[in-house]
Coordinates of C-alpha atoms in Angstrom, one line a residue:
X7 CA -27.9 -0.5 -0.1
X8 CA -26.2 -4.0 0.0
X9 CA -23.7 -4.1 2.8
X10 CA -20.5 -6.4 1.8
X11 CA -21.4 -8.4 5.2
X12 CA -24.6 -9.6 3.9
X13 CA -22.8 -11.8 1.4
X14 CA -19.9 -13.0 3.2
X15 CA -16.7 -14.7 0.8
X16 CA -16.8 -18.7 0.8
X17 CA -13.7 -20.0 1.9
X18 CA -11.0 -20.6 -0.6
X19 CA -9.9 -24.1 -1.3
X20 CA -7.2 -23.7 0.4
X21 CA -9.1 -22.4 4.0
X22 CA -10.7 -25.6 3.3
X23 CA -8.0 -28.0 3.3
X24 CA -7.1 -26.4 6.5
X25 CA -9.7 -27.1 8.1
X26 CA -9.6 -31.6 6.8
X27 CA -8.2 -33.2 9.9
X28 CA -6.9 -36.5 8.7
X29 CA -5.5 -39.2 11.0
X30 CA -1.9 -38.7 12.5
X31 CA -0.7 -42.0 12.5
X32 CA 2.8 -41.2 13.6
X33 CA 4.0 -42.3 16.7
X34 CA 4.3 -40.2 19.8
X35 CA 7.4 -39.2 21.8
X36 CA 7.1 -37.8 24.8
X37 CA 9.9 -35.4 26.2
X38 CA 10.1 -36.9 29.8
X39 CA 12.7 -35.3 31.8
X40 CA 16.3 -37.1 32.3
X41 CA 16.1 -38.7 29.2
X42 CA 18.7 -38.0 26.4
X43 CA 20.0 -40.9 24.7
X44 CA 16.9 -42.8 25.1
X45 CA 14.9 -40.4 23.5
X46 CA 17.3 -40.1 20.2
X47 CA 17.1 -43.9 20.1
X48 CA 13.5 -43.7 19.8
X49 CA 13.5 -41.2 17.1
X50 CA 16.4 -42.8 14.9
X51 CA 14.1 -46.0 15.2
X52 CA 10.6 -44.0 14.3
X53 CA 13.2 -42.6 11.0
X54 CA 13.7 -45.7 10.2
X55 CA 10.4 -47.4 10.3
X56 CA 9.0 -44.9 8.2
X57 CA 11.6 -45.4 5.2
X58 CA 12.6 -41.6 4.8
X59 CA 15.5 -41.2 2.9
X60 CA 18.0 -41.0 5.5
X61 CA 21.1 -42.8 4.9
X62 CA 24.8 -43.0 6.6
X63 CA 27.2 -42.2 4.1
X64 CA 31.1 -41.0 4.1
X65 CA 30.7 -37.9 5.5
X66 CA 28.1 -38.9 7.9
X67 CA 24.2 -38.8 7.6
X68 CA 23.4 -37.5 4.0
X69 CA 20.0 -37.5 2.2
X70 CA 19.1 -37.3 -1.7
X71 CA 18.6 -34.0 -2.8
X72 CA 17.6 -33.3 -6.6
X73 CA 18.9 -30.2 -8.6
X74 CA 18.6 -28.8 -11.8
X75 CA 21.2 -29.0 -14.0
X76 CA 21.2 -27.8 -18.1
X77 CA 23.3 -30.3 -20.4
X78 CA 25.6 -28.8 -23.0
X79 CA 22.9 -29.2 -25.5
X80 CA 20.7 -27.2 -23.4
X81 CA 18.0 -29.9 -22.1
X82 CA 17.9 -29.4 -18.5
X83 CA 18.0 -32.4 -16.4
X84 CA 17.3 -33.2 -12.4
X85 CA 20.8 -34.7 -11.0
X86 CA 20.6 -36.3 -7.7
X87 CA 23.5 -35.7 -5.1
X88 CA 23.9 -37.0 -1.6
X89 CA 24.1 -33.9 0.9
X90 CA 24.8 -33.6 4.4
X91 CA 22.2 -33.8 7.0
X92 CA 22.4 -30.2 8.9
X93 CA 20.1 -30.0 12.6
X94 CA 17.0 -28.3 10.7
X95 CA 16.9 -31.0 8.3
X96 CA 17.4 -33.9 10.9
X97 CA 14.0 -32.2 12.8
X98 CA 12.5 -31.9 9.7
X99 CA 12.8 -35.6 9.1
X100 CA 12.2 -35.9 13.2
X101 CA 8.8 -34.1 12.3
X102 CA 7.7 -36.6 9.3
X103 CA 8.5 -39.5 11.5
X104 CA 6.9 -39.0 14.7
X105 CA 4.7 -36.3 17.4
X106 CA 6.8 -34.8 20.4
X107 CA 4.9 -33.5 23.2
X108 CA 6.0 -31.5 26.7
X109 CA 3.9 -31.6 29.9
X110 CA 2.3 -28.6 30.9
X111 CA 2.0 -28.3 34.3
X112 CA -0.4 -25.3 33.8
X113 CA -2.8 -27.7 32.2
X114 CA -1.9 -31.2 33.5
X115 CA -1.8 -32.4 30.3
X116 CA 0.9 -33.5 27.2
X117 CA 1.0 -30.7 24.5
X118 CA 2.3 -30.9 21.3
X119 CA 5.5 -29.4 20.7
X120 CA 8.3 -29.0 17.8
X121 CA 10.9 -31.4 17.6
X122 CA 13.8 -30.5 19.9
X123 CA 17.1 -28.8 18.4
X124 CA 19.3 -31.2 21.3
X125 CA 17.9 -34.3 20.1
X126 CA 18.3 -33.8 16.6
X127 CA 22.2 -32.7 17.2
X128 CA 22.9 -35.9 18.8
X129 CA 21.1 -38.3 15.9
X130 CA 23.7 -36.0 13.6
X131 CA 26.5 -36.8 15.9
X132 CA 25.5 -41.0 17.0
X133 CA 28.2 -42.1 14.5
X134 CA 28.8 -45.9 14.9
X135 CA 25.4 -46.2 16.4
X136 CA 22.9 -45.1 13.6
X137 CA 20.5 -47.8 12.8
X138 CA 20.1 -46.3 8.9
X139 CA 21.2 -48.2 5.9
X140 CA 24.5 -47.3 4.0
X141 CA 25.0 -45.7 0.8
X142 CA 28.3 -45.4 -1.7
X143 CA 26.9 -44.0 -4.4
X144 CA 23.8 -42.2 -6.6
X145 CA 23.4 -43.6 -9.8
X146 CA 20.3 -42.5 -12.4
X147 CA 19.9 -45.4 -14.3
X148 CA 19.8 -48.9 -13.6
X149 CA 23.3 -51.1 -13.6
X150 CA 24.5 -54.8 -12.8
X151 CA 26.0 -55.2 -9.2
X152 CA 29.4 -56.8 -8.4
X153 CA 27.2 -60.3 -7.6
X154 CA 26.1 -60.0 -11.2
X155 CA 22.8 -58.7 -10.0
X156 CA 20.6 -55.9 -11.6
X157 CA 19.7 -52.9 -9.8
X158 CA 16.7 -51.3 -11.1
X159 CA 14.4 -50.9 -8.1
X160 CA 14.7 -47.5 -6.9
X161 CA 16.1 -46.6 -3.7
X162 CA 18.7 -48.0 -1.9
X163 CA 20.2 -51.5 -3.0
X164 CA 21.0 -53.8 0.1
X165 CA 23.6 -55.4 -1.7
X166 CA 25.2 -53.0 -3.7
X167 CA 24.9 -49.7 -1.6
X168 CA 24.0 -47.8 -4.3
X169 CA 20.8 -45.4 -4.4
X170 CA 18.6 -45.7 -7.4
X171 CA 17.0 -42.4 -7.8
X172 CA 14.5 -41.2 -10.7
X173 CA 15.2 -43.8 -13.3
X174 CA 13.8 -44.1 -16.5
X175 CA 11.2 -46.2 -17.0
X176 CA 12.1 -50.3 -18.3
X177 CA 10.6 -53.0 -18.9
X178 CA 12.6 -56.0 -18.5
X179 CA 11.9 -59.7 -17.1
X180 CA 13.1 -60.7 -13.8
X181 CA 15.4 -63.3 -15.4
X182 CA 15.7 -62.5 -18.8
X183 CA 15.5 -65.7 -21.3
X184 CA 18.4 -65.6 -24.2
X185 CA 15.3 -64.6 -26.5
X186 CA 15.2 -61.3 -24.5
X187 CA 18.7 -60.9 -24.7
X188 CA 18.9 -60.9 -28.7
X189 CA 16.1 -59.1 -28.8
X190 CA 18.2 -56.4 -26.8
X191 CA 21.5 -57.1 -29.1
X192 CA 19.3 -56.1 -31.8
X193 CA 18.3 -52.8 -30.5
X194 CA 22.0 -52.0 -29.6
X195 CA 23.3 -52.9 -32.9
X196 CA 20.5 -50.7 -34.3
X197 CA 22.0 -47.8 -32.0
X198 CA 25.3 -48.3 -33.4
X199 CA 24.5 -48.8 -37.6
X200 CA 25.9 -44.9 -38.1
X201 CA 29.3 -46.0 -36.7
X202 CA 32.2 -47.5 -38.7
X203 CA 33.4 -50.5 -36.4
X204 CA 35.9 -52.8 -36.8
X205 CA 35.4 -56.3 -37.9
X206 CA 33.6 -59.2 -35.5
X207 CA 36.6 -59.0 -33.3
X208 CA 35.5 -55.4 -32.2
X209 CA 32.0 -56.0 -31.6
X210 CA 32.6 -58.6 -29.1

């Protein structure tokens, strides 16, 4: 008789990405005692070095969060809104950006820990001191700045403020000759052949 031991289960794939140990090449923050303001300056700085979407926006911090919205013609789309950056979230994004260890005393060594709930309240409350780029606005498609300038790389726009998230994909020149452009004014007119317009003084 075959006991089920004999033939013990592999591991699942999962049990075996477990067990991959891949490089951690996040900093390290130790949580040495007496510092406070030292230590969220060193986190805001890891946040911002690793370009997570953290931004400083009207309300205070906000990050892009994408929902699921269904059109009035049923499609269902993704629409990106700026949201408030709660103390979970801010030592989630305190976790992506860097390692926190404690000394043990038990052990005389630096143990990993989870990133502390004080630290991340005053990040979310350094207003006027945050070192993260500003955002006014989400937009979903690419547009032409106040400067004249076109947005169409996504993320956040230096110039403009503006946060360029999941845009559809364009092919378009840098600087666009005046061959490019009529070969554009052709499409649009194409658009627009089922629509009764005015005489030339309409269409320009």
């Amino acid at each position: 008789m075959t006991n089920e031991n004999d033939h013990p289960e592999k591991p699942t794939a999962d049990i075996i990405q477990l067990e991959r140990h891949e490089p951690d090449r996040r900093p390290v923050v130790r949580l040495e005692a007496g510092l406070y303001t030292q230590l969220a300056e060193r986190v805001e700085r890891a946040i911002h070095a690793a370009h997570l979407p953290l931004y400083v926006g009207a309300v205070g911090l906000v990050y892009p969060a994408g929902r699921n919205v269904e059109t009035a013609e049923g499609v269902s789309i993704i629409v990106t809104e700026l949201v408030p950056v709660t103390a979970p979230v801010m030592k989630q994004f305190m976790d992506k950006a860097t390692r926190f260890e404690r000394y043990d005393r038990r052990s005389s060594q630096w143990l990993p820990v989870k990133p502390p709930r004080d630290i991340a309240e005053l990040i979310i409350a350094r207003r006027g001191f945050w070192p993260f780029p500003e955002v006014l606005g989400v937009i979903a498609a690419p547009t032409i700045g106040a400067d004249g300038t076109v947005v169409s790389k996504e993320g956040i726009d230096a110039k403009s403020k503006l946060l360029l998230a999941d845009p559809p994909v364009i092919e378009m020149a840098e600087l666009p000759t005046r061959e490019d452009a009529l070969v554009a004014l052709e499409i649009l007119e194409g658009l627009l052949v089922e629509y009764q317009l005015a005489p030339k003084l309409c269409r320009d």
